[in-house]
PDB file of C-alpha atoms in Angstrom:
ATOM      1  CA  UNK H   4      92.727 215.880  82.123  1.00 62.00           C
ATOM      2  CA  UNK H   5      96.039 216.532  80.495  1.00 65.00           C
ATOM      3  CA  UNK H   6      94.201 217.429  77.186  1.00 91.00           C
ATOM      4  CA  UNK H   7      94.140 220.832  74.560  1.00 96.00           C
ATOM      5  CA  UNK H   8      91.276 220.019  72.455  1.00 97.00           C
ATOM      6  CA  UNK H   9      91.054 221.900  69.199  1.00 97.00           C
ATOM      7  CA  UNK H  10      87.827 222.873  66.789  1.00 97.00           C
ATOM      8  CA  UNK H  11      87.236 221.693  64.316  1.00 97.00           C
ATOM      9  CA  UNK H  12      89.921 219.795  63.010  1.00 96.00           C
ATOM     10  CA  UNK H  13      89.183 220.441  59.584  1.00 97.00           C
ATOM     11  CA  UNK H  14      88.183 223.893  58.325  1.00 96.00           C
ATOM     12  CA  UNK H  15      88.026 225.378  54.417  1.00 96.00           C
ATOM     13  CA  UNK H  16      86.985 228.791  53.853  1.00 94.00           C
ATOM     14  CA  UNK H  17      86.878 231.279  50.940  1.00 91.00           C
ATOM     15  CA  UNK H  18      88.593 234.955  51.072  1.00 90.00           C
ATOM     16  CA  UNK H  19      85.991 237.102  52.221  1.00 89.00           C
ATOM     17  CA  UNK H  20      84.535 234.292  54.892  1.00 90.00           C
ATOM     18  CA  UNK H  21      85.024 235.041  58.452  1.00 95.00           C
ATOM     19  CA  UNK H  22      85.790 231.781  60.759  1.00 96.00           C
ATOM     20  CA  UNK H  23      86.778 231.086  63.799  1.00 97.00           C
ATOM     21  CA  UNK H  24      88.973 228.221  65.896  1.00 98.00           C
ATOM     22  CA  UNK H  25      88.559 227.164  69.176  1.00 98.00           C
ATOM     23  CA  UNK H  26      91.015 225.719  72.076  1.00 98.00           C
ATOM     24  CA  UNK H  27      89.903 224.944  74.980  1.00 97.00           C
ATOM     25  CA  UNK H  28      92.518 223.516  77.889  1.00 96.00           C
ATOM     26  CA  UNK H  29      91.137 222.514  81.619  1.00 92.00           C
ATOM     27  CA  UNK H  30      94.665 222.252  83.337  1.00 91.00           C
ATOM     28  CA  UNK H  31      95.126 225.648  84.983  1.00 90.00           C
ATOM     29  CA  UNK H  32      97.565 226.678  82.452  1.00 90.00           C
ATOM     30  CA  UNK H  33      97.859 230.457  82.491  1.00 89.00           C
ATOM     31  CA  UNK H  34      99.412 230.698  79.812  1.00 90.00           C
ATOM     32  CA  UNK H  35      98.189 229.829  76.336  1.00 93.00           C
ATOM     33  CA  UNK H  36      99.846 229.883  72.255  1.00 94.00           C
ATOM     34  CA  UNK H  37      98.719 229.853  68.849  1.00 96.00           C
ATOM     35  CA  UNK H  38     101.484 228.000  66.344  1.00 96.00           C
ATOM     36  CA  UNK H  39     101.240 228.026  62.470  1.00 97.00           C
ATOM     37  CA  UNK H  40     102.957 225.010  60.672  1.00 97.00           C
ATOM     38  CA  UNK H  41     103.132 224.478  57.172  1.00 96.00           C
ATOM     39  CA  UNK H  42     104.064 221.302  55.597  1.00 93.00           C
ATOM     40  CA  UNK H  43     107.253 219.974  56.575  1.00 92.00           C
ATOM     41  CA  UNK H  44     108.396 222.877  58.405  1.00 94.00           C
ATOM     42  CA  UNK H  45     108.383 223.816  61.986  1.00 94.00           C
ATOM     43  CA  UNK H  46     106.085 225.091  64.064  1.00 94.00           C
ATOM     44  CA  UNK H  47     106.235 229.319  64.198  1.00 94.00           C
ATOM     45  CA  UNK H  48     104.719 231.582  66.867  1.00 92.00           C
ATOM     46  CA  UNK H  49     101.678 233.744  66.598  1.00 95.00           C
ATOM     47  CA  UNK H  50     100.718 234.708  69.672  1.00 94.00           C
ATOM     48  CA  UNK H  51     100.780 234.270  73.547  1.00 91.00           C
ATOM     49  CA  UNK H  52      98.786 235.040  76.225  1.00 92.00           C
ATOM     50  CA  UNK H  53      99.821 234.664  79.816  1.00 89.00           C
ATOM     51  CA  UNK H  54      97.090 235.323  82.373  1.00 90.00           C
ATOM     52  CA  UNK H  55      94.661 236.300  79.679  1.00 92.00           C
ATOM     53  CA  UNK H  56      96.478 238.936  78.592  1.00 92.00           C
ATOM     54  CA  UNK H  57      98.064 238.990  75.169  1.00 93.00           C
ATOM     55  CA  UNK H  58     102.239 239.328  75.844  1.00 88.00           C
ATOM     56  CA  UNK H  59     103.387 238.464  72.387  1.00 86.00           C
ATOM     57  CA  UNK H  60     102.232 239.596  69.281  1.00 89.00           C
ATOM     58  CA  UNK H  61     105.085 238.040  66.404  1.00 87.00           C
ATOM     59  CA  UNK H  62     103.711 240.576  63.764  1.00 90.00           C
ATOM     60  CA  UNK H  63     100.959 238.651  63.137  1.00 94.00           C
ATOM     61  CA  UNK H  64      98.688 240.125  59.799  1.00 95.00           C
ATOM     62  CA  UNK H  65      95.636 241.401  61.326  1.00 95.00           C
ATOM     63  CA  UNK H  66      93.441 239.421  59.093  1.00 96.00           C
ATOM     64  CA  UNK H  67      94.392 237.164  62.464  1.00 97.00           C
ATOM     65  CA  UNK H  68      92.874 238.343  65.424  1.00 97.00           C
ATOM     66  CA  UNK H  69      93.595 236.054  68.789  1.00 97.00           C
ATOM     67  CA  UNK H  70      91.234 236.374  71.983  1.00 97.00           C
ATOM     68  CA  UNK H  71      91.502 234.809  75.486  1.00 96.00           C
ATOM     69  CA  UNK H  72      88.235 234.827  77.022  1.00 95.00           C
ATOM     70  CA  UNK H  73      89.300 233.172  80.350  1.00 93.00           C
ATOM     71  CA  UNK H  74      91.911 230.941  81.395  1.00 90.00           C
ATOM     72  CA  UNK H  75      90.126 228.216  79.707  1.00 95.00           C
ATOM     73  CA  UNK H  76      89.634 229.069  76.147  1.00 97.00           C
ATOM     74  CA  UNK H  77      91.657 230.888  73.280  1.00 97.00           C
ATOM     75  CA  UNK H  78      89.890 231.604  69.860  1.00 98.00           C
ATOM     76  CA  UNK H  79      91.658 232.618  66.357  1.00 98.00           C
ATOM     77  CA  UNK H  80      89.442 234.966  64.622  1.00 98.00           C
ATOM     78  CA  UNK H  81      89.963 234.655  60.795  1.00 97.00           C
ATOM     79  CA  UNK H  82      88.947 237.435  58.139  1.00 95.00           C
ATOM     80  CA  UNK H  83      89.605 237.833  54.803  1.00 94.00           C
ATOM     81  CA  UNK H  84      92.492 235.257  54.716  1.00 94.00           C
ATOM     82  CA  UNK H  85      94.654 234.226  51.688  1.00 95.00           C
ATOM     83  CA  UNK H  86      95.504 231.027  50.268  1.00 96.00           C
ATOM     84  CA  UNK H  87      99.348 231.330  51.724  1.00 96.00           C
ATOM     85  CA  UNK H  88      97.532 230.817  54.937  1.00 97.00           C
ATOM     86  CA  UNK H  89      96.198 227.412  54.200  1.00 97.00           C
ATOM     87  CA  UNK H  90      98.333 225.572  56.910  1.00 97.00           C
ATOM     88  CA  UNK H  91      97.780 223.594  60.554  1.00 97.00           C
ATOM     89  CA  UNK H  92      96.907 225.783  62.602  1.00 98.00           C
ATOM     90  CA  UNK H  93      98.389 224.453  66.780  1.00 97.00           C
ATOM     91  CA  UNK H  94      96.819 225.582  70.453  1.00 97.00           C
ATOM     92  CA  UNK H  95      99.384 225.100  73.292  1.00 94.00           C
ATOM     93  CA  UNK H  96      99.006 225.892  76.872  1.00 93.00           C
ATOM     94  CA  UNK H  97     101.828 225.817  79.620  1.00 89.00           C
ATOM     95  CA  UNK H  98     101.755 226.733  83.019  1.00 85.00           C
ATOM     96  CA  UNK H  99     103.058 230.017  83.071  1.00 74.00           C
ATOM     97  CA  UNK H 100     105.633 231.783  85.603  1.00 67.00           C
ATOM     98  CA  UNK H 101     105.885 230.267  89.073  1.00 59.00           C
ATOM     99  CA  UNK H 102     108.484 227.935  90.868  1.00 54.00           C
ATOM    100  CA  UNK H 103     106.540 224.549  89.258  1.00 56.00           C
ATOM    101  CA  UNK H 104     106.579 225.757  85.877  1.00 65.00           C
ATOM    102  CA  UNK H 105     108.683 223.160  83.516  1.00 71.00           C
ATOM    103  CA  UNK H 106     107.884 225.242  80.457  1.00 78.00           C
ATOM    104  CA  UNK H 107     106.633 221.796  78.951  1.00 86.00           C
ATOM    105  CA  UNK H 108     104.341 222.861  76.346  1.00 90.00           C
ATOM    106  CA  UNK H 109     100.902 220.824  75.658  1.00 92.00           C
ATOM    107  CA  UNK H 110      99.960 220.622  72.220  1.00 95.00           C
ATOM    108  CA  UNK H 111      96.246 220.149  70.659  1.00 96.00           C
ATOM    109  CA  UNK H 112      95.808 218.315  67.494  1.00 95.00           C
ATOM    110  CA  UNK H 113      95.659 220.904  65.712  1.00 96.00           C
ATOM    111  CA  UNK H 114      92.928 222.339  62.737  1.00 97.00           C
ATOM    112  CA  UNK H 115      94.190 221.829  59.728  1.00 97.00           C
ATOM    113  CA  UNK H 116      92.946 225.414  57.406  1.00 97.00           C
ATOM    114  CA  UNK H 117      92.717 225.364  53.658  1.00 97.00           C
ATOM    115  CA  UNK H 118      91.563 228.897  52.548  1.00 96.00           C
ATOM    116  CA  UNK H 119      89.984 228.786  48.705  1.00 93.00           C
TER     117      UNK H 119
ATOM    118  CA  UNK W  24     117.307 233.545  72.103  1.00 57.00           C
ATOM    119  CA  UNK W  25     119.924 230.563  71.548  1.00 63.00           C
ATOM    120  CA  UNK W  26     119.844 229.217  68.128  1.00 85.00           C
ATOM    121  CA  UNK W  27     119.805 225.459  68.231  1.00 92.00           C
ATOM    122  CA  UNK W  28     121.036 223.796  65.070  1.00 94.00           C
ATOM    123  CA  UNK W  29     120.151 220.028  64.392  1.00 96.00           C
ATOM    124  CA  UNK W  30     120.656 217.392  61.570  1.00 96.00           C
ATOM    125  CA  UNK W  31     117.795 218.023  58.862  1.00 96.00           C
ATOM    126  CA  UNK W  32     117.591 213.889  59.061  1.00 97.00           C
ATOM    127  CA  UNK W  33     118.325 210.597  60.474  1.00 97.00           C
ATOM    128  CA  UNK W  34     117.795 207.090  59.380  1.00 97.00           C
ATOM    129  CA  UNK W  35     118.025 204.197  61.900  1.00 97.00           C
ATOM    130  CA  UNK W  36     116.916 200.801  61.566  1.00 97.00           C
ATOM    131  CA  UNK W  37     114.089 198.855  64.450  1.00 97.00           C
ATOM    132  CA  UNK W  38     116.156 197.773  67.476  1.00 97.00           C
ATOM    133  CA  UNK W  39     119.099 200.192  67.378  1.00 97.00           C
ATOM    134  CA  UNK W  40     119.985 202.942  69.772  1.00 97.00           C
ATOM    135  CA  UNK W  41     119.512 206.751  67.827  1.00 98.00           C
ATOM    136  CA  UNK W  42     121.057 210.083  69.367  1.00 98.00           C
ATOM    137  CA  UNK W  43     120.351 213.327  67.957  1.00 97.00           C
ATOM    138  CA  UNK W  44     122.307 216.099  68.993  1.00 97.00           C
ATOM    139  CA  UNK W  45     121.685 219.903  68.693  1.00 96.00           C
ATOM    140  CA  UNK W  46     123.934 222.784  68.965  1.00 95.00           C
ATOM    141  CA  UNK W  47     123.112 225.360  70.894  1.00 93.00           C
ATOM    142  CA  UNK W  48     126.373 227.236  71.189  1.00 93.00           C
ATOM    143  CA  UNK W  49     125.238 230.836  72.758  1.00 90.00           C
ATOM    144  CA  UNK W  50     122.841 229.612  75.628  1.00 91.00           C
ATOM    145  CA  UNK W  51     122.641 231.542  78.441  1.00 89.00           C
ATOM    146  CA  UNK W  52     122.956 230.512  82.056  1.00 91.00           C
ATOM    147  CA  UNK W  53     119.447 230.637  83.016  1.00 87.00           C
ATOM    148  CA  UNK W  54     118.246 228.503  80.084  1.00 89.00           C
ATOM    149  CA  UNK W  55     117.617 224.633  80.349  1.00 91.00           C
ATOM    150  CA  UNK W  56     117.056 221.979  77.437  1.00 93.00           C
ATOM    151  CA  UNK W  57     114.166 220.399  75.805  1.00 93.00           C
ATOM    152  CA  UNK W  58     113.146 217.865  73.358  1.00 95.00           C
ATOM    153  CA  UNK W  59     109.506 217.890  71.489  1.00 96.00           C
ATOM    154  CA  UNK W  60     108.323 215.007  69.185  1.00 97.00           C
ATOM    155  CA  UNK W  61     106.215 215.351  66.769  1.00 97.00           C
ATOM    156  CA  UNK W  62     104.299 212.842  64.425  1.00 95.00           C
ATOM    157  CA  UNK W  63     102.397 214.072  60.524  1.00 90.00           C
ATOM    158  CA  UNK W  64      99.650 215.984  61.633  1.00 86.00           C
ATOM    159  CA  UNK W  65      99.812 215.697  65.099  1.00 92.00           C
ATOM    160  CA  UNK W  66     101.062 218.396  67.654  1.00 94.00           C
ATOM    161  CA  UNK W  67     104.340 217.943  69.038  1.00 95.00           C
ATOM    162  CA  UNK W  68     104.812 216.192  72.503  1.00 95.00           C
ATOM    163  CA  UNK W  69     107.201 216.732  75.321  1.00 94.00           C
ATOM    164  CA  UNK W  70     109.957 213.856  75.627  1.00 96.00           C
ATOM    165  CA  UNK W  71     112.896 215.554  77.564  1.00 95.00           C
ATOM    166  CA  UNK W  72     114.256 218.338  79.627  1.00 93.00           C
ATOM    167  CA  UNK W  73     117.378 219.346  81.323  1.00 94.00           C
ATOM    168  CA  UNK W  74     119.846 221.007  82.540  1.00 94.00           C
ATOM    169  CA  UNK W  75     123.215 219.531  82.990  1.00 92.00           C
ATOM    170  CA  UNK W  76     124.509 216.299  82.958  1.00 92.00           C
ATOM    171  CA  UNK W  77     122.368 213.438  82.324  1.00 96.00           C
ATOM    172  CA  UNK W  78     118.538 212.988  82.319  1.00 96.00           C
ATOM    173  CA  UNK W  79     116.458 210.093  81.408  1.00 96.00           C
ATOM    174  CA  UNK W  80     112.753 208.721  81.572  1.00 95.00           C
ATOM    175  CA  UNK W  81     110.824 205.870  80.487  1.00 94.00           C
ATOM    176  CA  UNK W  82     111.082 206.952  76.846  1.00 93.00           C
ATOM    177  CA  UNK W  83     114.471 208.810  76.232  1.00 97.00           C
ATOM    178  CA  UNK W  84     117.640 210.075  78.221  1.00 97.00           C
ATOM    179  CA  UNK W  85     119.299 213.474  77.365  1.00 98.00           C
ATOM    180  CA  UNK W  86     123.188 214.025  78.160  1.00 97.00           C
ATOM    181  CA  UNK W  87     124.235 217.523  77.975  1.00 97.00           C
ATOM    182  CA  UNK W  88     128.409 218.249  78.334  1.00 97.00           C
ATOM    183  CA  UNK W  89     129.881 220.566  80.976  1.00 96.00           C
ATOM    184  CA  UNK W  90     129.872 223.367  78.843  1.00 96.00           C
ATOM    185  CA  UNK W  91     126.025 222.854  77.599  1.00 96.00           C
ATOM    186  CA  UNK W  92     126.955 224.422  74.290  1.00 95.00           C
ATOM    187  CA  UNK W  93     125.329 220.698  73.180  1.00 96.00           C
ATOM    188  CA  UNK W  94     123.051 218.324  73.525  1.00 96.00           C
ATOM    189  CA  UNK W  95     122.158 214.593  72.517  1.00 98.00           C
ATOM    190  CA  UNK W  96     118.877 212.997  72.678  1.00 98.00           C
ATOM    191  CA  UNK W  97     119.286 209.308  72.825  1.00 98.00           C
ATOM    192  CA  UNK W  98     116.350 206.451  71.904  1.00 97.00           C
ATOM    193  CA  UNK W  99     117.407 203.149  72.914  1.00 94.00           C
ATOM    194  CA  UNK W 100     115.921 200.395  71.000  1.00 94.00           C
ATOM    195  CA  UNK W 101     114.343 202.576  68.320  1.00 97.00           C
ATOM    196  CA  UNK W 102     110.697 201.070  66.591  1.00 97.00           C
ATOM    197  CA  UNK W 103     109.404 201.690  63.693  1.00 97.00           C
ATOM    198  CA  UNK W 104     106.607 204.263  65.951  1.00 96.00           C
ATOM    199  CA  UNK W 105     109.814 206.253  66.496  1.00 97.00           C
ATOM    200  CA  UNK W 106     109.266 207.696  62.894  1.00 97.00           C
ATOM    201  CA  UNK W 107     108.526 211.485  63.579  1.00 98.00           C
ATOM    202  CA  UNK W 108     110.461 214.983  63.647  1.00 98.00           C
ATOM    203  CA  UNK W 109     112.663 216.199  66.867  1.00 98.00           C
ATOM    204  CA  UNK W 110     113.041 219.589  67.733  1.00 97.00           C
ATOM    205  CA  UNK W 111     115.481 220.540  70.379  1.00 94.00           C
ATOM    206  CA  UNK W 112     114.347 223.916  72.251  1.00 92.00           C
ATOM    207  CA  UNK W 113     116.642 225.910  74.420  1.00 90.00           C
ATOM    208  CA  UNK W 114     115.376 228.508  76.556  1.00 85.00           C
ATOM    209  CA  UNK W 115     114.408 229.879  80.246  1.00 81.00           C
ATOM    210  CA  UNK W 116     111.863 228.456  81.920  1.00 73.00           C
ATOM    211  CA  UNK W 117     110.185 231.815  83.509  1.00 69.00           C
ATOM    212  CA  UNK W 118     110.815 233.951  80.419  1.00 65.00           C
ATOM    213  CA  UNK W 119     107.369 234.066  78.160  1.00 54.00           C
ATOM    214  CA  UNK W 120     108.516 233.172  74.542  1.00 54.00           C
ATOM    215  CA  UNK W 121     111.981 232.386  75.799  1.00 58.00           C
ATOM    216  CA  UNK W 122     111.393 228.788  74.904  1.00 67.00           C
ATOM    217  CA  UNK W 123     109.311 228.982  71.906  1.00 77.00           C
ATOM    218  CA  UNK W 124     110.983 228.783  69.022  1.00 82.00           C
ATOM    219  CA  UNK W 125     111.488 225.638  67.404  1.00 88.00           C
ATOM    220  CA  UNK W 126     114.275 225.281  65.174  1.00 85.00           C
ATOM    221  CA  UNK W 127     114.520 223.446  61.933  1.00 91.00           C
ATOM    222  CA  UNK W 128     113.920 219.532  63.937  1.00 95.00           C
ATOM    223  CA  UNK W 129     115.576 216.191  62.695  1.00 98.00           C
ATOM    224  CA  UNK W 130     113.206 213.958  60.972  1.00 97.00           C
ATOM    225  CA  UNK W 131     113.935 210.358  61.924  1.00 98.00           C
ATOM    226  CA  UNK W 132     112.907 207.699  59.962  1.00 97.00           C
ATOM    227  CA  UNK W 133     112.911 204.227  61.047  1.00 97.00           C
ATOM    228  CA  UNK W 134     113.072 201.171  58.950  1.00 97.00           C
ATOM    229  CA  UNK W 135     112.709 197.595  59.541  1.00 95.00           C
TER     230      UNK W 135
END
C-alpha cells in the first residue's frame, strides 16, 4: 500500500464552524506534512511531524491546529477560518531519518477547503 | 536552504524530447536533487532524484554538471499526459524540512 488517503476531498465551511481533515498513511512513514496550495502556486509548508512529534511549526495562524495521533494518522483542526484560507489543503508522509530514507515525499489527493 | 530557480513555463509539442533545468546555485554538499510532478488538483508525485552525474528511470533521466550548481530534467518523447507543473527540490536527505520547499515549478504544456 503505497497510498496517503485524504478526507474528505471536498469540504465548505462558514467562519465560526469548526472542521476537521483527516490523513491517514499505512507505510511506516515516521514522518508526516501538511501543505497549503492555492491556485496556481506552489505547494507551502505548515507543519511536520517526525515520530509523532511536531518538529516544524512555519508560523502557522492558530486558527490551524495539527495533531499526530500515531504514526498512522495526522488531523488539521480548523476554527474560525477566513475566506483567504479557501485553498487545497495536501497530507504527505516520508520515511523519516535513517540510512533508507530517499526523502521521496508521498502525496494524498488532497481536500480541497472553501471557507464561506 | 538552496533556492532553486526554474522557467515559470514550457511548451513542447507530442513526440519531442523536453528538459527543464533549475538553478540551484548555493547547494550545499550534503544535499541531493529532486523532481516532483504535479497534475490540477492532484498532489505532486516523485519522478527523479540525484546526486551527481546522470540518473534515469522508466519515466525521466536527470543530468546534474560537476559543479551541481544545475540541473536538467529531461522527458523523452513527451505526450500530451505530460501536461502538469515541475518543481525541482534541493535539499538533504536526513535534515527534516531540508527538502521541503518547493520553488516556483515550470508548467509544461503539451500540444499535439
Amino acid at each position: 500500500d503505497t497510498e496517503v488517503t485524504q478526507t474528505p476531498k471536498h469540504l465548505v465551511m462558514g467562519m465560526t464552524n469548526k472542521k476537521s481533515l483527516k490523513c491517514e498513511q499505512h507505510m511506516g512513514h515516521r514522518a508526516m506534512y501538511w501543505y497549503k496550495q492555492k491556485a496556481k502556486k506552489p505547494p507551502e509548508l505548515m507543519f511536520v511531524y517526525s515520530y509523532e512529534k511536531l518538529s516544524i511549526n512555519e508560523s502557522v495562524p492558530s486558527r490551524f491546529s495539527p495533531e499526530c495521533p500515531n504514526s498512522s494518522l495526522l488531523n488539521l483542526h480548523l476554527h474560525a477560518l477566513q475566506p483567504e484560507d479557501s485553498a487545497l489543503y495536501l497530507c504527505a508522509s516520508s520515511q523519516g531519518k535513517g540510512t533508507a530514507n530517499t526523502g521521496e515525499l508521498f502525496f494524498g489527493e488532497g481536500s480541497r477547503l472553501t471557507v464561506l | 536552504l538552496a533556492k532553486t530557480t526554474q522557467p515559470i513555463s514550457m511548451d513542447s509539442y507530442e513526440g519531442q524530447e523536453v528538459n527543464i533545468t533549475c538553478s540551484h546555485n548555493n547547494i550545499a554538499t550534503n544535499d541531493y536533487i529532486t523532481w516532483y510532478q504535479q497534475f490540477p488538483s492532484q498532489g505532486p508525485r516523485f519522478i527523479i532524484q540525484g546526486y551527481k552525474t546522470k540518473v534515469t528511470n522508466e519515466v525521466a533521466s536527470l543530468f546534474i554538471p560537476a559543479d551541481r550548481k544545475s540541473s536538467t530534467l529531461s522527458l523523452p518523447r513527451v505526450s500530451l499526459s505530460d501536461t502538469a507543473v515541475y518543481y525541482c527540490l534541493v535539499g538533504d536527505l536526513n535534515n527534516a524540512g531540508n527538502m521541503l520547499t518547493f520553488g516556483g515549478g515550470t508548467r509544461l504544456m503539451v500540444k499535439p
